[in-house]
PDB file of C-alpha atoms in Angstrom:
ATOM      1  CA  MET A  19       9.804  26.897  -0.249  1.00 50.00           C
ATOM      2  CA  THR A  20      11.523  24.900  -3.022  1.00 51.00           C
ATOM      3  CA  THR A  21      15.036  23.498  -3.273  1.00 55.00           C
ATOM      4  CA  THR A  22      17.090  22.028  -6.099  1.00 61.00           C
ATOM      5  CA  PRO A  23      17.268  18.233  -5.781  1.00 65.00           C
ATOM      6  CA  THR A  24      20.579  16.463  -6.277  1.00 81.00           C
ATOM      7  CA  SER A  25      20.840  13.854  -8.999  1.00 86.00           C
ATOM      8  CA  GLY A  26      21.721  11.207  -6.402  1.00 91.00           C
ATOM      9  CA  ILE A  27      18.505  11.736  -4.430  1.00 94.00           C
ATOM     10  CA  ARG A  28      16.463  11.845  -7.623  1.00 94.00           C
ATOM     11  CA  ILE A  29      17.963   8.606  -8.949  1.00 94.00           C
ATOM     12  CA  ALA A  30      17.598   6.829  -5.608  1.00 96.00           C
ATOM     13  CA  THR A  31      13.974   7.936  -5.203  1.00 97.00           C
ATOM     14  CA  GLY A  32      12.894   7.097  -8.726  1.00 97.00           C
ATOM     15  CA  GLY A  33      14.770   3.814  -8.763  1.00 97.00           C
ATOM     16  CA  LEU A  34      13.348   2.668  -5.441  1.00 97.00           C
ATOM     17  CA  PHE A  35       9.782   3.538  -6.454  1.00 98.00           C
ATOM     18  CA  ALA A  36      10.140   1.464  -9.619  1.00 97.00           C
ATOM     19  CA  LEU A  37      11.998  -1.358  -7.847  1.00 97.00           C
ATOM     20  CA  SER A  38       9.508  -1.631  -4.985  1.00 97.00           C
ATOM     21  CA  ALA A  39       6.557  -1.689  -7.387  1.00 97.00           C
ATOM     22  CA  LEU A  40       8.074  -4.437  -9.541  1.00 97.00           C
ATOM     23  CA  ALA A  41       9.353  -6.494  -6.596  1.00 97.00           C
ATOM     24  CA  PHE A  42       6.028  -6.347  -4.777  1.00 97.00           C
ATOM     25  CA  ALA A  43       4.180  -7.285  -7.979  1.00 97.00           C
ATOM     26  CA  ALA A  44       6.370 -10.398  -8.238  1.00 97.00           C
ATOM     27  CA  ALA A  45       5.784 -11.320  -4.579  1.00 97.00           C
ATOM     28  CA  ALA A  46       2.036 -10.722  -4.889  1.00 96.00           C
ATOM     29  CA  THR A  47       1.899 -12.923  -7.980  1.00 97.00           C
ATOM     30  CA  ALA A  48       3.630 -15.710  -6.053  1.00 97.00           C
ATOM     31  CA  LEU A  49       1.090 -15.388  -3.227  1.00 97.00           C
ATOM     32  CA  SER A  50      -1.764 -15.482  -5.719  1.00 97.00           C
ATOM     33  CA  VAL A  51      -0.465 -18.712  -7.243  1.00 97.00           C
ATOM     34  CA  MET A  52       0.474 -20.385  -3.958  1.00 97.00           C
ATOM     35  CA  PHE A  53      -2.366 -19.215  -1.701  1.00 97.00           C
ATOM     36  CA  ASP A  54      -5.146 -17.700  -3.831  1.00 96.00           C
ATOM     37  CA  TRP A  55      -4.337 -14.278  -2.369  1.00 96.00           C
ATOM     38  CA  PRO A  56      -6.146 -11.896  -1.946  1.00 94.00           C
ATOM     39  CA  ASP A  57      -9.407 -13.867  -2.281  1.00 94.00           C
ATOM     40  CA  VAL A  58      -8.362 -16.182   0.551  1.00 96.00           C
ATOM     41  CA  LEU A  59      -8.462 -13.238   2.967  1.00 95.00           C
ATOM     42  CA  ARG A  60     -12.263 -13.402   3.034  1.00 95.00           C
ATOM     43  CA  GLU A  61     -12.400 -17.140   3.744  1.00 96.00           C
ATOM     44  CA  PRO A  62     -13.072 -18.581   7.243  1.00 96.00           C
ATOM     45  CA  ALA A  63     -10.415 -20.156   9.461  1.00 97.00           C
ATOM     46  CA  GLU A  64     -11.367 -23.706   8.479  1.00 97.00           C
ATOM     47  CA  VAL A  65     -10.376 -22.863   4.893  1.00 97.00           C
ATOM     48  CA  VAL A  66      -7.419 -20.508   5.452  1.00 98.00           C
ATOM     49  CA  LEU A  67      -5.473 -22.359   8.138  1.00 98.00           C
ATOM     50  CA  PRO A  68      -5.324 -25.796   6.457  1.00 97.00           C
ATOM     51  CA  ALA A  69      -4.359 -24.091   3.186  1.00 97.00           C
ATOM     52  CA  PHE A  70      -1.637 -22.168   4.996  1.00 98.00           C
ATOM     53  CA  THR A  71      -0.276 -25.372   6.556  1.00 97.00           C
ATOM     54  CA  ALA A  72      -0.280 -27.068   3.151  1.00 97.00           C
ATOM     55  CA  GLY A  73       1.808 -24.204   1.744  1.00 97.00           C
ATOM     56  CA  GLY A  74       4.682 -25.033   4.075  1.00 97.00           C
ATOM     57  CA  PRO A  75       7.779 -22.876   4.677  1.00 97.00           C
ATOM     58  CA  ALA A  76       7.743 -21.618   1.085  1.00 98.00           C
ATOM     59  CA  LEU A  77       4.453 -19.834   1.741  1.00 98.00           C
ATOM     60  CA  VAL A  78       5.826 -18.206   4.889  1.00 98.00           C
ATOM     61  CA  TRP A  79       8.819 -16.928   2.908  1.00 98.00           C
ATOM     62  CA  ALA A  80       6.474 -15.643   0.199  1.00 98.00           C
ATOM     63  CA  TRP A  81       4.651 -13.590   2.836  1.00 98.00           C
ATOM     64  CA  PHE A  82       8.001 -12.372   4.183  1.00 98.00           C
ATOM     65  CA  ALA A  83       8.989 -11.261   0.681  1.00 98.00           C
ATOM     66  CA  ALA A  84       5.651  -9.532   0.115  1.00 97.00           C
ATOM     67  CA  ALA A  85       6.022  -7.675   3.424  1.00 98.00           C
ATOM     68  CA  TRP A  86       9.476  -6.290   2.843  1.00 98.00           C
ATOM     69  CA  THR A  87       9.158  -5.558  -0.860  1.00 97.00           C
ATOM     70  CA  TYR A  88       6.177  -3.398   0.116  1.00 97.00           C
ATOM     71  CA  GLY A  89       8.087  -2.059   3.123  1.00 97.00           C
ATOM     72  CA  LEU A  90      10.804  -0.854   0.752  1.00 97.00           C
ATOM     73  CA  LEU A  91       8.294   1.744  -0.451  1.00 98.00           C
ATOM     74  CA  ALA A  92       8.806   3.745   2.755  1.00 98.00           C
ATOM     75  CA  ILE A  93      12.273   4.876   1.630  1.00 98.00           C
ATOM     76  CA  PRO A  94      11.267   6.635  -1.621  1.00 98.00           C
ATOM     77  CA  ILE A  95       8.177   8.057   0.071  1.00 98.00           C
ATOM     78  CA  LEU A  96      10.452   9.738   2.625  1.00 98.00           C
ATOM     79  CA  LEU A  97      12.880  10.853  -0.082  1.00 97.00           C
ATOM     80  CA  LEU A  98      10.243  12.225  -2.460  1.00 97.00           C
ATOM     81  CA  PRO A  99      10.051  15.797  -1.067  1.00 96.00           C
ATOM     82  CA  ALA A 100      13.795  16.212  -1.566  1.00 95.00           C
ATOM     83  CA  ALA A 101      13.709  14.531  -4.984  1.00 95.00           C
ATOM     84  CA  LEU A 102      11.056  16.995  -6.179  1.00 93.00           C
ATOM     85  CA  GLY A 103      12.664  19.999  -4.507  1.00 92.00           C
ATOM     86  CA  LEU A 104       9.630  20.441  -2.233  1.00 92.00           C
ATOM     87  CA  ARG A 105      11.038  19.912   1.258  1.00 90.00           C
ATOM     88  CA  GLY A 106       9.317  23.035   2.556  1.00 90.00           C
ATOM     89  CA  ASN A 107       5.914  22.364   1.007  1.00 94.00           C
ATOM     90  CA  PRO A 108       3.441  21.754   3.889  1.00 95.00           C
ATOM     91  CA  VAL A 109       1.110  19.570   1.799  1.00 95.00           C
ATOM     92  CA  VAL A 110       3.948  17.297   0.713  1.00 96.00           C
ATOM     93  CA  LYS A 111       5.303  17.199   4.261  1.00 96.00           C
ATOM     94  CA  VAL A 112       2.000  16.036   5.795  1.00 97.00           C
ATOM     95  CA  ALA A 113       1.428  13.594   2.925  1.00 98.00           C
ATOM     96  CA  THR A 114       4.872  12.111   3.518  1.00 98.00           C
ATOM     97  CA  TYR A 115       4.048  11.396   7.168  1.00 97.00           C
ATOM     98  CA  ALA A 116       0.808   9.727   6.089  1.00 98.00           C
ATOM     99  CA  GLY A 117       2.554   7.661   3.427  1.00 98.00           C
ATOM    100  CA  ALA A 118       5.273   6.443   5.781  1.00 98.00           C
ATOM    101  CA  ALA A 119       2.686   5.553   8.449  1.00 98.00           C
ATOM    102  CA  SER A 120       0.676   3.612   5.869  1.00 98.00           C
ATOM    103  CA  VAL A 121       3.660   1.434   5.020  1.00 98.00           C
ATOM    104  CA  LEU A 122       4.207   0.633   8.702  1.00 98.00           C
ATOM    105  CA  LEU A 123       0.567  -0.375   9.136  1.00 98.00           C
ATOM    106  CA  SER A 124       0.654  -2.518   6.003  1.00 98.00           C
ATOM    107  CA  LEU A 125       3.829  -4.207   7.250  1.00 97.00           C
ATOM    108  CA  ILE A 126       1.954  -5.236  10.392  1.00 97.00           C
ATOM    109  CA  GLY A 127      -0.752  -6.727   8.213  1.00 97.00           C
ATOM    110  CA  PHE A 128       1.700  -8.671   6.057  1.00 98.00           C
ATOM    111  CA  LEU A 129       4.038  -9.846   8.817  1.00 98.00           C
ATOM    112  CA  ARG A 130       1.164 -11.441  10.762  1.00 98.00           C
ATOM    113  CA  TRP A 131       1.499 -14.235   8.237  1.00 98.00           C
ATOM    114  CA  VAL A 132       5.125 -14.744   9.261  1.00 98.00           C
ATOM    115  CA  PHE A 133       4.972 -14.359  13.056  1.00 98.00           C
ATOM    116  CA  VAL A 134       1.346 -15.030  14.103  1.00 98.00           C
ATOM    117  CA  VAL A 135      -0.476 -17.239  11.613  1.00 98.00           C
ATOM    118  CA  PRO A 136       2.038 -20.155  11.541  1.00 98.00           C
ATOM    119  CA  ALA A 137       1.459 -20.884  15.248  1.00 97.00           C
ATOM    120  CA  LEU A 138      -2.307 -20.714  14.820  1.00 98.00           C
ATOM    121  CA  ALA A 139      -2.214 -22.963  11.757  1.00 98.00           C
ATOM    122  CA  SER A 140      -0.002 -25.513  13.520  1.00 97.00           C
ATOM    123  CA  THR A 141      -2.278 -25.666  16.565  1.00 97.00           C
ATOM    124  CA  TYR A 142      -5.360 -25.910  14.371  1.00 98.00           C
ATOM    125  CA  ALA A 143      -3.874 -28.807  12.399  1.00 97.00           C
ATOM    126  CA  THR A 144      -3.115 -30.913  15.499  1.00 95.00           C
ATOM    127  CA  GLY A 145      -5.990 -29.858  17.788  1.00 95.00           C
ATOM    128  CA  ASP A 146      -9.277 -31.484  18.606  1.00 96.00           C
ATOM    129  CA  GLY A 147     -12.662 -29.924  17.895  1.00 95.00           C
ATOM    130  CA  GLN A 148     -12.648 -27.676  20.953  1.00 96.00           C
ATOM    131  CA  THR A 149      -9.091 -26.519  20.263  1.00 97.00           C
ATOM    132  CA  ARG A 150      -9.921 -25.786  16.661  1.00 97.00           C
ATOM    133  CA  ALA A 151     -12.923 -23.704  17.687  1.00 98.00           C
ATOM    134  CA  ALA A 152     -10.707 -21.657  20.024  1.00 98.00           C
ATOM    135  CA  VAL A 153      -8.044 -21.226  17.348  1.00 98.00           C
ATOM    136  CA  ALA A 154     -10.666 -20.168  14.807  1.00 98.00           C
ATOM    137  CA  ALA A 155     -11.860 -17.457  17.202  1.00 98.00           C
ATOM    138  CA  ALA A 156      -8.262 -16.295  17.767  1.00 98.00           C
ATOM    139  CA  TRP A 157      -7.678 -16.309  14.025  1.00 97.00           C
ATOM    140  CA  THR A 158     -10.719 -14.127  13.374  1.00 97.00           C
ATOM    141  CA  ALA A 159      -9.714 -11.642  16.077  1.00 97.00           C
ATOM    142  CA  GLN A 160      -6.147 -11.164  14.857  1.00 97.00           C
ATOM    143  CA  HIS A 161      -7.254 -11.170  11.211  1.00 98.00           C
ATOM    144  CA  GLN A 162      -9.809  -8.427  11.725  1.00 97.00           C
ATOM    145  CA  PHE A 163      -7.486  -6.323  13.879  1.00 98.00           C
ATOM    146  CA  GLY A 164      -4.102  -6.739  12.225  1.00 97.00           C
ATOM    147  CA  GLY A 165      -5.402  -7.356   8.724  1.00 97.00           C
ATOM    148  CA  ALA A 166      -8.724  -5.679   8.020  1.00 97.00           C
ATOM    149  CA  LEU A 167      -8.311  -2.734  10.429  1.00 98.00           C
ATOM    150  CA  LEU A 168      -4.606  -1.901  10.428  1.00 98.00           C
ATOM    151  CA  GLY A 169      -3.249  -3.293   7.186  1.00 97.00           C
ATOM    152  CA  GLU A 170      -6.198  -2.840   4.852  1.00 97.00           C
ATOM    153  CA  HIS A 171      -8.440  -0.073   6.213  1.00 98.00           C
ATOM    154  CA  LEU A 172      -5.953   2.344   7.783  1.00 98.00           C
ATOM    155  CA  GLY A 173      -2.964   1.327   5.664  1.00 98.00           C
ATOM    156  CA  GLN A 174      -4.820   1.743   2.399  1.00 98.00           C
ATOM    157  CA  LEU A 175      -6.608   4.956   3.403  1.00 98.00           C
ATOM    158  CA  LEU A 176      -3.346   6.644   4.386  1.00 98.00           C
ATOM    159  CA  VAL A 177      -1.473   5.595   1.270  1.00 98.00           C
ATOM    160  CA  ILE A 178      -4.402   6.692  -0.906  1.00 98.00           C
ATOM    161  CA  GLY A 179      -4.322  10.051   0.864  1.00 98.00           C
ATOM    162  CA  TRP A 180      -0.582  10.278   0.191  1.00 98.00           C
ATOM    163  CA  SER A 181      -0.895   9.446  -3.504  1.00 98.00           C
ATOM    164  CA  ALA A 182      -3.849  11.817  -3.986  1.00 98.00           C
ATOM    165  CA  ALA A 183      -1.984  14.705  -2.311  1.00 98.00           C
ATOM    166  CA  VAL A 184       1.175  14.054  -4.341  1.00 98.00           C
ATOM    167  CA  SER A 185      -0.901  13.865  -7.522  1.00 98.00           C
ATOM    168  CA  ILE A 186      -2.562  17.216  -6.804  1.00 97.00           C
ATOM    169  CA  VAL A 187       0.832  18.829  -6.164  1.00 97.00           C
ATOM    170  CA  ILE A 188       2.086  17.454  -9.482  1.00 97.00           C
ATOM    171  CA  LEU A 189      -0.979  18.771 -11.315  1.00 96.00           C
ATOM    172  CA  ARG A 190      -0.712  22.216  -9.743  1.00 95.00           C
ATOM    173  CA  SER A 191       3.041  22.661  -9.981  1.00 93.00           C
ATOM    174  CA  GLY A 192       4.109  20.786 -13.097  1.00 92.00           C
ATOM    175  CA  VAL A 193       7.117  19.474 -11.203  1.00 94.00           C
ATOM    176  CA  LEU A 194       6.532  16.202 -13.083  1.00 96.00           C
ATOM    177  CA  PRO A 195       4.412  15.561 -16.212  1.00 96.00           C
ATOM    178  CA  ARG A 196       0.836  16.430 -15.322  1.00 96.00           C
ATOM    179  CA  TRP A 197      -0.512  13.171 -16.728  1.00 97.00           C
ATOM    180  CA  ILE A 198       1.297  11.467 -13.836  1.00 97.00           C
ATOM    181  CA  GLY A 199      -0.819  13.536 -11.455  1.00 97.00           C
ATOM    182  CA  ALA A 200      -4.028  12.788 -13.351  1.00 98.00           C
ATOM    183  CA  LEU A 201      -3.275   9.065 -13.430  1.00 98.00           C
ATOM    184  CA  GLY A 202      -2.476   9.116  -9.714  1.00 98.00           C
ATOM    185  CA  LEU A 203      -5.841  10.664  -8.872  1.00 98.00           C
ATOM    186  CA  LEU A 204      -7.656   8.130 -11.046  1.00 98.00           C
ATOM    187  CA  ALA A 205      -5.826   5.158  -9.511  1.00 97.00           C
ATOM    188  CA  SER A 206      -6.362   6.511  -5.989  1.00 98.00           C
ATOM    189  CA  SER A 207     -10.088   6.989  -6.603  1.00 97.00           C
ATOM    190  CA  VAL A 208     -10.579   3.431  -7.852  1.00 97.00           C
ATOM    191  CA  TYR A 209      -8.414   2.030  -5.041  1.00 98.00           C
ATOM    192  CA  LEU A 210     -10.556   3.896  -2.506  1.00 98.00           C
ATOM    193  CA  LEU A 211     -13.597   1.914  -3.665  1.00 97.00           C
ATOM    194  CA  ASN A 212     -11.926  -1.226  -2.292  1.00 97.00           C
ATOM    195  CA  GLN A 213     -12.824   0.050   1.172  1.00 97.00           C
ATOM    196  CA  GLY A 214     -16.311  -1.341   0.554  1.00 97.00           C
ATOM    197  CA  ASP A 215     -14.943  -4.893   0.617  1.00 96.00           C
ATOM    198  CA  ILE A 216     -13.039  -4.179   3.829  1.00 97.00           C
ATOM    199  CA  LEU A 217     -15.961  -2.509   5.598  1.00 97.00           C
ATOM    200  CA  ALA A 218     -18.219  -5.398   4.609  1.00 97.00           C
ATOM    201  CA  THR A 219     -16.175  -7.653   6.919  1.00 96.00           C
ATOM    202  CA  ALA A 220     -17.509  -5.608   9.865  1.00 95.00           C
ATOM    203  CA  ILE A 221     -20.776  -4.257   8.447  1.00 96.00           C
ATOM    204  CA  PRO A 222     -22.697  -7.026   6.650  1.00 94.00           C
ATOM    205  CA  GLY A 223     -24.450  -5.769   3.560  1.00 94.00           C
ATOM    206  CA  PHE A 224     -22.089  -2.845   2.970  1.00 96.00           C
ATOM    207  CA  PRO A 225     -21.916  -2.191  -0.810  1.00 96.00           C
ATOM    208  CA  VAL A 226     -19.009  -3.969  -2.484  1.00 96.00           C
ATOM    209  CA  TRP A 227     -17.583  -3.586  -5.983  1.00 95.00           C
ATOM    210  CA  ASP A 228     -15.760  -6.860  -6.570  1.00 92.00           C
ATOM    211  CA  LEU A 229     -13.307  -5.452  -9.118  1.00 94.00           C
ATOM    212  CA  ALA A 230     -12.251  -2.457  -7.016  1.00 95.00           C
ATOM    213  CA  GLY A 231      -9.461  -4.333  -5.250  1.00 93.00           C
ATOM    214  CA  LEU A 232      -7.960  -5.810  -8.413  1.00 94.00           C
ATOM    215  CA  LEU A 233      -8.282  -2.699 -10.561  1.00 96.00           C
ATOM    216  CA  GLY A 234      -7.377  -0.307  -7.756  1.00 96.00           C
ATOM    217  CA  SER A 235      -4.291  -2.099  -6.474  1.00 95.00           C
ATOM    218  CA  THR A 236      -3.034  -2.918  -9.994  1.00 96.00           C
ATOM    219  CA  GLY A 237      -3.573   0.624 -11.223  1.00 97.00           C
ATOM    220  CA  TRP A 238      -1.998   2.100  -8.113  1.00 97.00           C
ATOM    221  CA  GLY A 239       1.038  -0.173  -8.395  1.00 97.00           C
ATOM    222  CA  LEU A 240       1.451   0.798 -12.050  1.00 98.00           C
ATOM    223  CA  TRP A 241       1.260   4.458 -11.057  1.00 98.00           C
ATOM    224  CA  ILE A 242       4.007   3.942  -8.461  1.00 98.00           C
ATOM    225  CA  ALA A 243       6.262   2.427 -11.132  1.00 98.00           C
ATOM    226  CA  LEU A 244       5.512   5.255 -13.577  1.00 98.00           C
ATOM    227  CA  LEU A 245       6.098   7.832 -10.849  1.00 98.00           C
ATOM    228  CA  GLY A 246       9.527   6.337 -10.269  1.00 97.00           C
ATOM    229  CA  ILE A 247      10.369   6.296 -13.960  1.00 97.00           C
ATOM    230  CA  SER A 248       9.232   9.906 -14.414  1.00 96.00           C
ATOM    231  CA  ILE A 249      11.446  10.981 -11.517  1.00 96.00           C
ATOM    232  CA  LEU A 250      14.397   9.103 -13.021  1.00 94.00           C
ATOM    233  CA  ILE A 251      14.109  10.806 -16.410  1.00 91.00           C
ATOM    234  CA  ARG A 252      13.292  14.250 -15.002  1.00 80.00           C
ATOM    235  CA  ARG A 253      16.068  16.797 -15.396  1.00 62.00           C
ATOM    236  CA  SER A 254      16.644  18.910 -12.299  1.00 47.00           C
ATOM    237  CA  GLY A 255      15.690  22.112 -14.089  1.00 45.00           C
ATOM    238  CA  ALA A 256      12.837  20.686 -16.158  1.00 45.00           C
ATOM    239  CA  ALA A 257      10.092  22.466 -14.255  1.00 41.00           C
ATOM    240  CA  SER A 258       9.714  25.115 -11.635  1.00 41.00           C
ATOM    241  CA  PRO A 259       7.294  24.211  -8.859  1.00 43.00           C
ATOM    242  CA  ALA A 260       4.423  26.540  -8.224  1.00 41.00           C
ATOM    243  CA  PRO A 261       4.545  28.724  -5.104  1.00 42.00           C
ATOM    244  CA  THR A 262       3.689  26.855  -1.933  1.00 40.00           C
ATOM    245  CA  SER A 263       0.670  29.051  -1.285  1.00 38.00           C
ATOM    246  CA  HIS A 264      -0.954  27.920  -4.542  1.00 39.00           C
ATOM    247  CA  VAL A 265      -0.495  24.270  -3.706  1.00 35.00           C
ATOM    248  CA  HIS A 266      -1.789  24.878  -0.203  1.00 36.00           C
ATOM    249  CA  SER A 267      -4.960  26.377  -1.640  1.00 32.00           C
ATOM    250  CA  ALA A 268      -5.462  23.311  -3.837  1.00 32.00           C
ATOM    251  CA  HIS A 269      -5.176  21.098  -0.781  1.00 34.00           C
ATOM    252  CA  HIS A 270      -7.932  23.003   1.000  1.00 35.00           C
ATOM    253  CA  GLY A 271     -10.064  22.815  -2.119  1.00 37.00           C
ATOM    254  CA  ILE A 272     -10.464  19.052  -1.764  1.00 34.00           C
ATOM    255  CA  ALA A 273     -10.853  18.907   2.017  1.00 36.00           C
TER     256      ALA A 273
END
């Protein structure tokens, strides 16, 4: 089932995709400069917590900005089926649920740095040796659960699944330029390789490609911005989506 999207929904969806990608890129750059993110995520508590304390309130606000500029992505993800005229497409519908869930999980990962880590860092800074050992253990537990498991592993897997499904729909239907679909699959594939770095935090010796995180996240963010721009410049009658049954068959072809 396909519907004709209104120009308002199309403009809002495309604009928010582009805006969220650019805003998050700015916030991520600030974190990289202020806190050596994302490399610092693999450092132990005795490195991370003093560095966090040294960053002061500005670092907490940088994490807050990173969280909600990424969280903004949930809105265009939810609007995308309507913007493409594919509200009734079952593949797009399931992908949308996965994409929205991924943003929620990533928000948990980011907002730990606003609501959980400051208290740990403060206690670590003023505690004695025994207190610091206890705080380091608490840090590792919350970091592995809220960060590695929820934010990175599940959050990234779900959003990669969303982008891959959307890319396949674009390739099959031509509802947007097909190079957008091809680029989305390429970016998603490279981003998926970053799971090696995440799994290595729980399974020592798991194969890691050091550049996967940088190349994957940068390429994926660029694809999000280009997706938004392509939606913005798309005329409502520019392409007719393929029948739902064809897209559904493509989905089963990659399962």
